XYZ file of C-alpha atoms in Angstrom:
639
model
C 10.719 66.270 -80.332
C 8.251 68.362 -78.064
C 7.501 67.692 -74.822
C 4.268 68.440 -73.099
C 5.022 68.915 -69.183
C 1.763 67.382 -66.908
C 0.424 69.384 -64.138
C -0.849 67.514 -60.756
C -4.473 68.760 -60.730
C -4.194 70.682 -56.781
C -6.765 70.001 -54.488
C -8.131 73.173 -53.020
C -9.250 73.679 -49.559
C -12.680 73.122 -50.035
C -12.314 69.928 -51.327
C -9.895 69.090 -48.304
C -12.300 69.564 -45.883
C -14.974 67.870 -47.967
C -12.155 64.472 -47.381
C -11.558 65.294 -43.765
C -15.749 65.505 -42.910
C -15.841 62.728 -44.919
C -13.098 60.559 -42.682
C -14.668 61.588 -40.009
C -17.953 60.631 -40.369
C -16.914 57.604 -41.667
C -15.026 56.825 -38.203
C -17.794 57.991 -35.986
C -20.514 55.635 -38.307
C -17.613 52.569 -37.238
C -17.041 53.540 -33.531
C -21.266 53.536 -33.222
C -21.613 50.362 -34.673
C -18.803 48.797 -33.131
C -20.563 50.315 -29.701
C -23.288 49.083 -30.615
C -21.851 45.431 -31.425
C -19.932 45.948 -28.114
C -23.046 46.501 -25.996
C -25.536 43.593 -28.026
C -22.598 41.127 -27.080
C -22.561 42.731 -23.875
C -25.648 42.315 -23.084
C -25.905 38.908 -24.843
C -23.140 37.437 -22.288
C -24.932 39.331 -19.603
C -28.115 37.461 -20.499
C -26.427 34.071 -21.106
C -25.591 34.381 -17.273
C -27.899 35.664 -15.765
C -29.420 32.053 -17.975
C -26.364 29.991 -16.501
C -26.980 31.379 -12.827
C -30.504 30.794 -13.286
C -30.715 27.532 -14.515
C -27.480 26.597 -11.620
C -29.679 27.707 -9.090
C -32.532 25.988 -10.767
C -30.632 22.905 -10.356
C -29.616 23.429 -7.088
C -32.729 23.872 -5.990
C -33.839 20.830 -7.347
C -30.329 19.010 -5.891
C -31.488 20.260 -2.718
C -34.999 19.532 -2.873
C -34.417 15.997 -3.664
C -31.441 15.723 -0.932
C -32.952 14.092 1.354
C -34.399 11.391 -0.658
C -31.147 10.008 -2.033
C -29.588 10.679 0.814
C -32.047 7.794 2.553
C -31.903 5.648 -0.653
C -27.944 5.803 -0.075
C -28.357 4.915 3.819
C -29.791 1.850 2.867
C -27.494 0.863 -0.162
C -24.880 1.760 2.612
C -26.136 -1.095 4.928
C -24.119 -3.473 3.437
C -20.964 -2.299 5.208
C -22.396 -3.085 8.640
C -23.817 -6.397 6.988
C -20.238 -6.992 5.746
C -19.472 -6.431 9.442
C -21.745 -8.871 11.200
C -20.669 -11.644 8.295
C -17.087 -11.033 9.085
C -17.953 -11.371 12.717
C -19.794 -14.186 12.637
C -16.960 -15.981 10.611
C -14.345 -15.328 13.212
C -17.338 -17.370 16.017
C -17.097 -19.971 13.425
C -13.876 -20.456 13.063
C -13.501 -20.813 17.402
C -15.843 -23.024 16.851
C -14.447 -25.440 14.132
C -10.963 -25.524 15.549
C -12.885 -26.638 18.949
C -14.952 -29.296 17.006
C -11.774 -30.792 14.888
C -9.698 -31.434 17.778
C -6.906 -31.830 16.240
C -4.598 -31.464 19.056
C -3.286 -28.021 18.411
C -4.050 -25.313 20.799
C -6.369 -22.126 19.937
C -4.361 -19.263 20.020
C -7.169 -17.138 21.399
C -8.098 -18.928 24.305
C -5.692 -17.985 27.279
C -5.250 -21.329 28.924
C -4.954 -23.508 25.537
C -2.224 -21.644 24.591
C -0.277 -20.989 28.161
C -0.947 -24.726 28.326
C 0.829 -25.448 25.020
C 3.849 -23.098 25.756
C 4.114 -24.658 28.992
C 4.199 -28.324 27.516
C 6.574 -27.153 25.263
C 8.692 -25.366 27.240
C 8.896 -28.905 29.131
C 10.206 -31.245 25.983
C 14.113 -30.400 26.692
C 16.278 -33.018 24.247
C 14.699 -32.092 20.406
C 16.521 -32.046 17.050
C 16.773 -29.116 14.877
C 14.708 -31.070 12.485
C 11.920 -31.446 15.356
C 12.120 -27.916 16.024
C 11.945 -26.879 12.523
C 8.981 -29.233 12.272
C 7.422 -27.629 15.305
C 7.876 -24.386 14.427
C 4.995 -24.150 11.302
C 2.651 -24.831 13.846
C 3.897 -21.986 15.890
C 4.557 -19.566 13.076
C 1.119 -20.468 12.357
C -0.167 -19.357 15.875
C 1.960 -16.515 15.437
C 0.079 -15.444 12.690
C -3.526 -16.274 13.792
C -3.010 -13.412 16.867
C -1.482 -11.044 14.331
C -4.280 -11.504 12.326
C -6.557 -11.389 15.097
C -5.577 -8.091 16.154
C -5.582 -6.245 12.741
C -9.078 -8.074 11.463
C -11.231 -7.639 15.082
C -12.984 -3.848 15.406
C -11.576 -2.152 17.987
C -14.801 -2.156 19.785
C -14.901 -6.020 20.007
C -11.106 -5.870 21.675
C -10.842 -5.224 25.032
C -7.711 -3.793 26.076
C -6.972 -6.826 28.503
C -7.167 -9.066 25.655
C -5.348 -6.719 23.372
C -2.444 -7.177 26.000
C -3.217 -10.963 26.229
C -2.555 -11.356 22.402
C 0.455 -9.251 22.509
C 2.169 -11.256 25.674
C 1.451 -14.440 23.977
C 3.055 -13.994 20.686
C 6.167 -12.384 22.121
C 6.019 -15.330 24.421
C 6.014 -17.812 21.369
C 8.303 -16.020 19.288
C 11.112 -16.127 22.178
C 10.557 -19.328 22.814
C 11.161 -20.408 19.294
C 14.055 -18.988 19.362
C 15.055 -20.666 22.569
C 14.394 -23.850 21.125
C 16.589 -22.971 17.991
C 19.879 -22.242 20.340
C 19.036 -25.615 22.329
C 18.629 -27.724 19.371
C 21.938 -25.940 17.742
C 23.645 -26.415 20.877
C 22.606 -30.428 20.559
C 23.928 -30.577 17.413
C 26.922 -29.397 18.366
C 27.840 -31.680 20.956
C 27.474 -34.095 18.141
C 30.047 -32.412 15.778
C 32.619 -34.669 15.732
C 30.890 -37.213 14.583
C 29.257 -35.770 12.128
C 32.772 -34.284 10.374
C 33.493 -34.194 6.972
C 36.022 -36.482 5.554
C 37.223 -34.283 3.457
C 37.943 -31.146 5.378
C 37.792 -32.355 9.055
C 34.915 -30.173 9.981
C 31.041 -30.152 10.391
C 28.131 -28.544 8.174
C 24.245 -29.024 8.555
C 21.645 -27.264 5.946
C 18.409 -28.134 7.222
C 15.748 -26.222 4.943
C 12.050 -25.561 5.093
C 9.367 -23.266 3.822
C 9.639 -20.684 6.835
C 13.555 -21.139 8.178
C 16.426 -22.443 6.363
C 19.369 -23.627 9.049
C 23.151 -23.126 8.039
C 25.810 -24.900 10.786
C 29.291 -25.038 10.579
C 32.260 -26.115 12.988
C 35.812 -25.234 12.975
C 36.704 -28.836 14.090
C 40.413 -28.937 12.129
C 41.598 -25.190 13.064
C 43.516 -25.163 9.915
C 44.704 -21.359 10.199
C 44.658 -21.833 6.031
C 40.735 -22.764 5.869
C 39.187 -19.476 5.916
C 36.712 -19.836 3.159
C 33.484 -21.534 4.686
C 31.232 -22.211 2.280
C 28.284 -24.676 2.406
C 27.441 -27.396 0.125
C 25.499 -27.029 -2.747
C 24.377 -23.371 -1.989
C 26.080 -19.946 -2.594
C 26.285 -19.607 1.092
C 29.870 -18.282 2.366
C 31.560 -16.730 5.050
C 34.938 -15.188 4.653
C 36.468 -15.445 8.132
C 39.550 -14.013 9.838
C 42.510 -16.211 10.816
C 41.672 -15.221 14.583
C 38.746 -17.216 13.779
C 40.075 -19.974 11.923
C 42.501 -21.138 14.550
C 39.566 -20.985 17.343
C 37.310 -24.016 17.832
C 34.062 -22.047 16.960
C 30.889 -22.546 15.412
C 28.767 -20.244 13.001
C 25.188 -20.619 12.580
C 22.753 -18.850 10.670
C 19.318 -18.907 10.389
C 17.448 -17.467 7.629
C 13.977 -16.664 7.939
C 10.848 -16.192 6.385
C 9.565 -13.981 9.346
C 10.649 -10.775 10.864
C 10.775 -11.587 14.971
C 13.300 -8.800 15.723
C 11.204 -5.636 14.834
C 9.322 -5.062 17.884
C 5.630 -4.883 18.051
C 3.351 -1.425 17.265
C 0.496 -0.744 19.182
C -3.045 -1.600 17.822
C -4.434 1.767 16.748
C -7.362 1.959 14.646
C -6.254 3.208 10.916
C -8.135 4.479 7.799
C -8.578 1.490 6.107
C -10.972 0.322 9.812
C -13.173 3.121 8.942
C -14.935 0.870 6.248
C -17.672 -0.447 8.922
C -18.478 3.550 9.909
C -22.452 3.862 9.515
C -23.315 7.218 8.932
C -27.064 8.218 9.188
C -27.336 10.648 5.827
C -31.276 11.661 6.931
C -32.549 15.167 7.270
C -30.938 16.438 10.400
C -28.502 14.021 11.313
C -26.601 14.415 8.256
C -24.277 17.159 9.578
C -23.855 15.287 12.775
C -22.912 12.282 10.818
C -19.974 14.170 9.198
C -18.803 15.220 12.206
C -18.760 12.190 13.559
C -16.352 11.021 11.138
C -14.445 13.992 10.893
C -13.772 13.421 14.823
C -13.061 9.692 14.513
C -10.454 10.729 11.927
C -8.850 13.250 13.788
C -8.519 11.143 16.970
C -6.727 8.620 14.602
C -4.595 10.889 12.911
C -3.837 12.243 16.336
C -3.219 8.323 17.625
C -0.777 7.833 14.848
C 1.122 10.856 14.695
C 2.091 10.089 18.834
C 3.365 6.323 18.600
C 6.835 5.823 18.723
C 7.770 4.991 15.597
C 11.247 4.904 14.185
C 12.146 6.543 10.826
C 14.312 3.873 9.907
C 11.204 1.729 10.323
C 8.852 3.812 8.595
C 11.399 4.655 5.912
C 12.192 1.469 5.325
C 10.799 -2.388 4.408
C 12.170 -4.997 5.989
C 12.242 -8.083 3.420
C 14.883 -10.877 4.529
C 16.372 -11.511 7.843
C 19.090 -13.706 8.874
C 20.354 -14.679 12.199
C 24.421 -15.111 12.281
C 26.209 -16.216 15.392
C 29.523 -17.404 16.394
C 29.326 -19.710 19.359
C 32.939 -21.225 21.039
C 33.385 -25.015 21.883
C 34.654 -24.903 25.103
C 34.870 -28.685 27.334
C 32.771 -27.219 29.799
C 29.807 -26.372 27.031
C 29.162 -24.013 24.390
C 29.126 -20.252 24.880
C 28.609 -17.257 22.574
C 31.163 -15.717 20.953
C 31.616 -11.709 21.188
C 33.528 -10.611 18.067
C 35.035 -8.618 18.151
C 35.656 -8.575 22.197
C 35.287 -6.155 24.283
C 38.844 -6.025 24.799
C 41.773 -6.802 22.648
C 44.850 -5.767 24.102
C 46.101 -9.651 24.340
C 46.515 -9.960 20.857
C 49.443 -8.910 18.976
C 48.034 -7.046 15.782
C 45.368 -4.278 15.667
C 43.506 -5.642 13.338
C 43.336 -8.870 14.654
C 39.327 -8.621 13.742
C 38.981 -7.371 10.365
C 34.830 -7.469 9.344
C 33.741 -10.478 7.779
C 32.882 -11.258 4.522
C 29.354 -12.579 3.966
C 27.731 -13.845 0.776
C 23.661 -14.627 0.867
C 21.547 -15.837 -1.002
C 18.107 -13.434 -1.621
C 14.627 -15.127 -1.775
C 13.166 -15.920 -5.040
C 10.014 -14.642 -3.988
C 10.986 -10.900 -2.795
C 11.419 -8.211 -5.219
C 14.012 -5.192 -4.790
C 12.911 -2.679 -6.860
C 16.506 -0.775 -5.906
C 19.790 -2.391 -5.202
C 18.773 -3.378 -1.465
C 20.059 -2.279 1.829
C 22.078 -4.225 4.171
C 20.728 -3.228 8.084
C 22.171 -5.153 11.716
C 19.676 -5.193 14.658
C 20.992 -2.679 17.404
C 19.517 -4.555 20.310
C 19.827 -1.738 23.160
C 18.297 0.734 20.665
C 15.355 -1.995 19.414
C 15.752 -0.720 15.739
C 17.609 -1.494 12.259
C 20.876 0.347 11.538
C 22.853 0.437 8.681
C 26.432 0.988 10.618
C 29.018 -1.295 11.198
C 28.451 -2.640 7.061
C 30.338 -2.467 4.467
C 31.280 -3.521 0.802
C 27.705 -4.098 0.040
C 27.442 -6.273 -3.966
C 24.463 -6.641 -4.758
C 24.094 -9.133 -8.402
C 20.104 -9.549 -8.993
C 20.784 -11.743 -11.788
C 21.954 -14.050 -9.676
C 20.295 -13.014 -6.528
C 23.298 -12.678 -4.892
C 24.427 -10.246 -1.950
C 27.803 -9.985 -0.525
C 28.961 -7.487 2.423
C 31.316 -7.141 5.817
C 30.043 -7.070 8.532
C 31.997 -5.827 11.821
C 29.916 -8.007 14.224
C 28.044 -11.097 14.350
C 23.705 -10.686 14.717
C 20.574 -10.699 12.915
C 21.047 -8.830 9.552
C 18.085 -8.075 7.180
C 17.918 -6.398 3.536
C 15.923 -3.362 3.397
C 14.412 -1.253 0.845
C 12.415 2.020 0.935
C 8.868 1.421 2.022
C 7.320 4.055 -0.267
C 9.661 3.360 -3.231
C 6.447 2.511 -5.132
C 4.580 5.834 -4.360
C 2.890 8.174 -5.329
C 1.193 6.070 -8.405
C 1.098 6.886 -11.595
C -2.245 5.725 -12.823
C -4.736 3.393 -11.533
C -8.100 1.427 -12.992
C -10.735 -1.042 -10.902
C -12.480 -2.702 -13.757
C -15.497 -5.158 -13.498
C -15.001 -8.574 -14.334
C -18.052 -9.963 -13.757
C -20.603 -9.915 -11.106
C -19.149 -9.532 -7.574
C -15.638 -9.335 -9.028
C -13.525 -6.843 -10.436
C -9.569 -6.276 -11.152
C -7.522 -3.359 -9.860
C -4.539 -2.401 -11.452
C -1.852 0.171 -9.840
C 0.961 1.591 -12.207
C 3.687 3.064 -10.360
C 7.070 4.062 -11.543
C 8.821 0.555 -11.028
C 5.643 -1.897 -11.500
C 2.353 -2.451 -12.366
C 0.024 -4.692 -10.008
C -3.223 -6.422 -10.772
C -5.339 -7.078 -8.276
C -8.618 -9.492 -8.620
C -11.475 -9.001 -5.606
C -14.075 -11.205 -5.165
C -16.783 -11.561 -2.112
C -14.506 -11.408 0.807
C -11.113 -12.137 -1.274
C -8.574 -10.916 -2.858
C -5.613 -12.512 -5.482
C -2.455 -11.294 -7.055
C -3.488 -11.574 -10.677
C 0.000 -10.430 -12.279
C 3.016 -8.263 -11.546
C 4.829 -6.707 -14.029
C 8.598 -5.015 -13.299
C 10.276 -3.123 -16.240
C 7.242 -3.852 -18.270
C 8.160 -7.291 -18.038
C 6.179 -9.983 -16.234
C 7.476 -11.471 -12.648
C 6.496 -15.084 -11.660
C 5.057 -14.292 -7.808
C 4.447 -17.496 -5.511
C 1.691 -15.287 -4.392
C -0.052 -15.343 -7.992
C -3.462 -17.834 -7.796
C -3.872 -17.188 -3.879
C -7.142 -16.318 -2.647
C -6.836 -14.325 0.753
C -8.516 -12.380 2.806
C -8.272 -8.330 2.181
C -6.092 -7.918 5.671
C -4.045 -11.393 5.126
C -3.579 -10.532 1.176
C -2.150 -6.874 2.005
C 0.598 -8.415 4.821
C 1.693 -11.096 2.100
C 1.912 -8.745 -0.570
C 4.067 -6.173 1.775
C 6.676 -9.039 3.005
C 7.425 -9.440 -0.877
C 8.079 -5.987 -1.587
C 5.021 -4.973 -3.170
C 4.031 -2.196 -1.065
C 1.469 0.373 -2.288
C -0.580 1.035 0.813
C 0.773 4.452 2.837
C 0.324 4.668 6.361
C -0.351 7.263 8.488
C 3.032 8.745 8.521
C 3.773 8.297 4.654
C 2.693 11.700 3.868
C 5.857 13.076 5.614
C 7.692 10.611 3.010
C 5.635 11.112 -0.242
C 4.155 13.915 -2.028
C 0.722 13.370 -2.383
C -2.075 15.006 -4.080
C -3.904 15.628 -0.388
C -7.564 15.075 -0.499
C -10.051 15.850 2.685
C -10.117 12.253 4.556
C -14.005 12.491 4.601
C -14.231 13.363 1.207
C -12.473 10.347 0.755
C -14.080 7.998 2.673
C -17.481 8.873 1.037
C -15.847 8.560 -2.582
C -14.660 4.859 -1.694
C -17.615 3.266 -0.556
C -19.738 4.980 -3.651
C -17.161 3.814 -6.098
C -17.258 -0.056 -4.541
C -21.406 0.033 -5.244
C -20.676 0.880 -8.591
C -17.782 -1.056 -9.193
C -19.987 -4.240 -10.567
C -20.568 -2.468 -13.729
C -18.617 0.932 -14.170
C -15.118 0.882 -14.795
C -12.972 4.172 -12.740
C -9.615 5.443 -13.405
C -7.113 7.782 -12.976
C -7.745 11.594 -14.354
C -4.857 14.056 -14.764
C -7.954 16.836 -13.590
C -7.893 15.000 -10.217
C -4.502 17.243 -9.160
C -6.274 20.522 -10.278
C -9.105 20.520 -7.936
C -9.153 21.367 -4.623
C -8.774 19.323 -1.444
C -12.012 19.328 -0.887
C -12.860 17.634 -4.159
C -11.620 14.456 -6.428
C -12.508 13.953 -10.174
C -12.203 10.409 -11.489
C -13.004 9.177 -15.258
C -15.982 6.295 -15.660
C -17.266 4.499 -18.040
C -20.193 1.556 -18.187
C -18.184 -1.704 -18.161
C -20.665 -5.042 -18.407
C -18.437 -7.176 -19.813
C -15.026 -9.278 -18.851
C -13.223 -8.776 -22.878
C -10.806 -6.819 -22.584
C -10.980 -2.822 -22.162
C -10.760 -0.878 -26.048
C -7.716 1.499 -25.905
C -9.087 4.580 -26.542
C -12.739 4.323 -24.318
C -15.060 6.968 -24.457
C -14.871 7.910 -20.519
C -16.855 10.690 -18.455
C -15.705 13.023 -16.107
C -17.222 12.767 -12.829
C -16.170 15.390 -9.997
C -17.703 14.557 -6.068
C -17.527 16.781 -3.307
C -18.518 14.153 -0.803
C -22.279 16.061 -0.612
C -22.354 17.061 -4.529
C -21.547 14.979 -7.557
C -21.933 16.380 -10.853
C -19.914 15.648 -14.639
C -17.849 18.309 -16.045
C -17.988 19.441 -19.448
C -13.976 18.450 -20.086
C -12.752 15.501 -20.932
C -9.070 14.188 -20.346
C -7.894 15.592 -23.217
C -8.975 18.998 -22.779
C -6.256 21.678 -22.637
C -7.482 23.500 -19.449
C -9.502 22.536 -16.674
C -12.833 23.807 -15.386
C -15.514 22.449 -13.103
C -18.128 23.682 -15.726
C -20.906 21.109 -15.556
C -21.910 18.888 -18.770
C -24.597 20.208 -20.785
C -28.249 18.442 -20.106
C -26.778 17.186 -17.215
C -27.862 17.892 -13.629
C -26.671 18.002 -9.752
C -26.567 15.137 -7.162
C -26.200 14.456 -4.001
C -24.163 11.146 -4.172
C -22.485 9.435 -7.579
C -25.089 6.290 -7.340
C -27.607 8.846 -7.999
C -25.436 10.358 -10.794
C -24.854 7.259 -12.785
C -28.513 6.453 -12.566
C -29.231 9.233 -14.603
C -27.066 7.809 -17.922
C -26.765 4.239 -16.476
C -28.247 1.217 -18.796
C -30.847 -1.073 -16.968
C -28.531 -3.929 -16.693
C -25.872 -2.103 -15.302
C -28.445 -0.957 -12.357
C -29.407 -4.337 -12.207
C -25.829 -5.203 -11.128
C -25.314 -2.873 -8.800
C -27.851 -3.484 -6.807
C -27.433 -7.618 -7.165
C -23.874 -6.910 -5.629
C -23.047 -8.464 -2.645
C -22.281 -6.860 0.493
C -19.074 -8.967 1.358
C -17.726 -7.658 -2.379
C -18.595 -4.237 -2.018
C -16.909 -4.016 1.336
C -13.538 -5.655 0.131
C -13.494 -3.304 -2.774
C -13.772 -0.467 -0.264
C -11.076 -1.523 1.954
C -8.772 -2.222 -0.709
C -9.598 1.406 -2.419
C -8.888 2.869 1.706
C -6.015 0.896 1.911
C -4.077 2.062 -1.298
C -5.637 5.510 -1.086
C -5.704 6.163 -4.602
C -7.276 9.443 -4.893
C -4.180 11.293 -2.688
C -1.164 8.779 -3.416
C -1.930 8.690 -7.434
């Protein structure tokens, strides 16, 4: 078989650098047009904004042009706060004047000689019962409470320092007196022991209970060295006591209250949440003197706070039970106190002839501990809560039990971090109708629904481990100042203070920014729902973004609404082109959307008529509760 061998045709040179011009004119024809593509898109994006910066200045030309004019039609939506003011004031003249007119026989705390008169009187009456005391003291808790309120409610520029003093001087006055009165009526009881003795064991217990104190008394009548378990009746109350004790005619009382009477007093300073009332005139030239204004009065306040004396264990923590234990010794000549352990102990034989004492209490129903709480003794010399000098602390919440040893007898309280339930996680103020909306703050523990009405506020529901919690304070209408104490003294704090940035990080946000933000959201709160926006922690301080959405109705809210973006710079309020789902953030404004100078100008752009038509049918006394609760939790920098 033959074989025909086949040659590779070769190229020869001139065909080569036919190939090579080829190539190369071929990459010079693709580097033109993609220079050419290069500069069109070039110049397209150049074009687009030089478009953008036009049409931006175009609309903040306009922004500015019209400035002026919403600035004035703000002013006077704005009026309601000092309206709010004057109603607020002239409900504190008529309540003088109804207590004066009803004459029912107690005294009015505000008026100097009523109440030195009814401390005096009292003071007098020498020979009551614990029950008569007991009795006696809801109408002096109550007085208590009327100053307190007094103090915190009335602007600073209707409280004269002299009266400021006055206040002060008389609830001290009534709270040590009340206490007096407690150690004279125990000390009456007393005398009465033996009488009063159990069959069984030989000595004496009283419970006397009542919606503010609860009374436990016992006496070591017997001195059985081999009783040493005190326990009283039909409670889980019980003391655990030393045989030092047990052989020694002694009595143990404790008192549990309701009330905290150990914590000294702070001064009256004005806070953030005070600022509600602040009129600023937003017209032509006074606008920048306005802001100043405010910027002052906030730095003069932040100044105030940061220089009172003010504990960290106080500001750290909340007090939320307190109970009174003392040992007092039956002597013939009279009752005396009882040091344990004393100062000295060389007479006795063993050295630890005063081991602590075991102490079993039972919490409040009503107070939640969001953490296994903290067991604190007044230090009386140093006028604070301390934590030494305790030990063993069992805490069972299912049964709402605590048990600890203490080294000394005094007033002991549980504790728990103030800002436990800070920062938030989310928040939402939702219309519910006309002059009423609900605010609901998640934070890592609970979630808290708030209802505000006119002048009022209500606990609509708590909710701990997703679960809901029965609150006695659930149904109660109160007052913004008086509703914000209550819900405090049950551990359900979520309103900082001055001092809780040092204790929290927060997302900070310019106070005046702020301020301006919370009174614009409360005049739009009758028919726009706000919330929480993750975008709010990516702008500057100097900014806050929150999401909104047209809310006329009281069904419930859909889970997946269709919210807008709205960022306000205090003088500029525009929405952004993101939405909360968006993977990056950018202040890029909404297409066919435009600049304003305040969010109730904003809203009127996209807003139907009858949400307008709610807005401006809200009433003042609404619209400023909504803004004080918004300053008080501070939701923009704590969330």
């Amino acid at each position: 078989m033959t074989f025909k061998s086949a040659r590779k045709k070769k190229i020869t040179k001139a065909e080569r650098l036919k190939q090579l011009q080829e190539e190369e004119e071929r990459r010079q024809k693709e580097e033109e047009e993609a220079r050419v593509k290069h500069e069109k898109e070039e110049m397209e994006r150049l074009e687009r904004q030089r478009i953008e910066r036009e049409k931006w200045h175009q609309l903040e030309a306009k922004d500015l042009e019209r400035r002026n004019e919403e600035l004035e039609e703000l002013y006077l939506l704005e009026e309601c706060f000092p309206e709010a003011e004057k109603l607020k004031r002239d409900t504190r003249l008529l309540s003088q004047w109804n207590h004066y007119i009803q004459c029912d026989g107690s005294p009015d705390p505000s008026v100097s000689p009523e109440i030195n008169t009814f401390i005096s009187l009292w003071k007098e009456e020498t020979n009551e019962t614990l029950e008569e005391v007991i009795a006696k003291s809801k109408l002096v808790l109550n007085l208590i409470e009327k100053l307190r309120l007094l103090l915190l409610q009335t602007p600073s520029y209707d409280l004269e320092d002299k009266t400021i003093i006055q206040y002060r001087g008389s609830i001290l006055e009534l709270q040590e007196l009340l206490h007096l009165k407690f150690n004279v009526a125990t000390e009456r009881l007393l005398r009465q022991a033996s009488t009063l003795a159990d069959l069984d064991s030989g000595n004496m217990e009283k419970v006397i209970q009542d919606e503010n104190v609860t009374l436990y008394v016992w006496a070591n009548l017997k001195k059985n060295p081999r009783y040493r378990s005190v326990r009283f009746s039909e409670t889980q109350i019980r003391f655990e006591i030393p045989r030092i004790l047990a052989t020694s005619g002694i009595a143990i009382r404790l008192l549990h209250t309701h009330y905290d009477h150990a914590t000294p007093l702070r001064p009256v300073s004005a806070s953030l949440q005070g600022h509600t009332a602040t009129v600023t005139h937003f017209v032509k030239d006074e606008v920048q003197k306005g802001e100043a204004e405010i910027s002052k009065e906030l730095q003069e306040e932040y100044k105030q706070q940061e220089c009172e004396s003010v504990s960290v264990c106080e500001e750290e923590t909340k007090v939320e039970e307190q109970g009174d234990i003392e040992v007092q010794m039956i002597l013939k000549e009279g009752l005396q106190k009882y040091i344990y352990p004393p100062e000295s102990t060389e007479d006795f034989e063993t050295e630890n002839a005063f081991p602590p004492i075991e102490v079993t209490l039972e919490v409040q129903e009503n107070v939640i501990f969001f953490e296994d709480p903290m067991v604190a003794r007044w230090d009386a010399e140093g006028k604070h809560w301390q934590t030494d000098g305790i030990s063993n602390v069992l805490y069972q919440s299912e049964e709402r039990l605590i048990t600890f040893s203490l080294e000394t007898f005094g007033p002991v309280t549980l504790i728990q971090d103030t800002h436990i339930n800070m920062p938030f996680q989310s928040w939402e103020l939702r219309p519910l109708d006309v002059n009423k909306v609900l605010l609901t703050v998640t934070t890592v523990f609970t979630e808290i629904q708030i209802q505000i009405k006119e002048n009022l506020c209500m606990l609509a529901s708590v909710k701990v481990d997703n679960k809901k919690h029965s609150s006695t304070l659930e149904g109660r209408w109160m007052t913004p100042i008086s509703f914000i104490l209550a819900l405090k003294e049950t551990g359900l704090n979520i309103f900082p203070t001055g001092h809780s940035h040092f204790y929290v990080v927060i997302n900070h946000k310019e106070p005046l920014v702020e301020i301006k933000a919370y009174r614009q959201l409360a005049l739009l709160s009758s028919a726009f729902a706000f919330g929480w926006s993750k975008w709010n922690v990516e702008c500057s301080s100097k900014k806050v973004i929150v999401k909104l959405r047209e809310h006329l109705t009281e069904e419930e809210p859909v889970q997946d609404p269709n919210w807008t973006l709205l960022m306000f710079s205090g003088d500029r309020a525009q929405r952004l082109k993101i939405n909360e789902n968006s993977e990056t953030f950018s202040e890029a404004l909404k297409e066919e959307t435009e600049f304003h100078s305040t969010l109730y100008h904003l809203v009127k752009d996209f807003a139907s008529k009858e949400a307008m038509e709610k807005i401006r049918s809200s009433k003042c006394q609404f619209i400023d509760s909504v803004c004080y609760m918004l300053l008080s939790t501070r939701l923009l920098s704590y969330s």
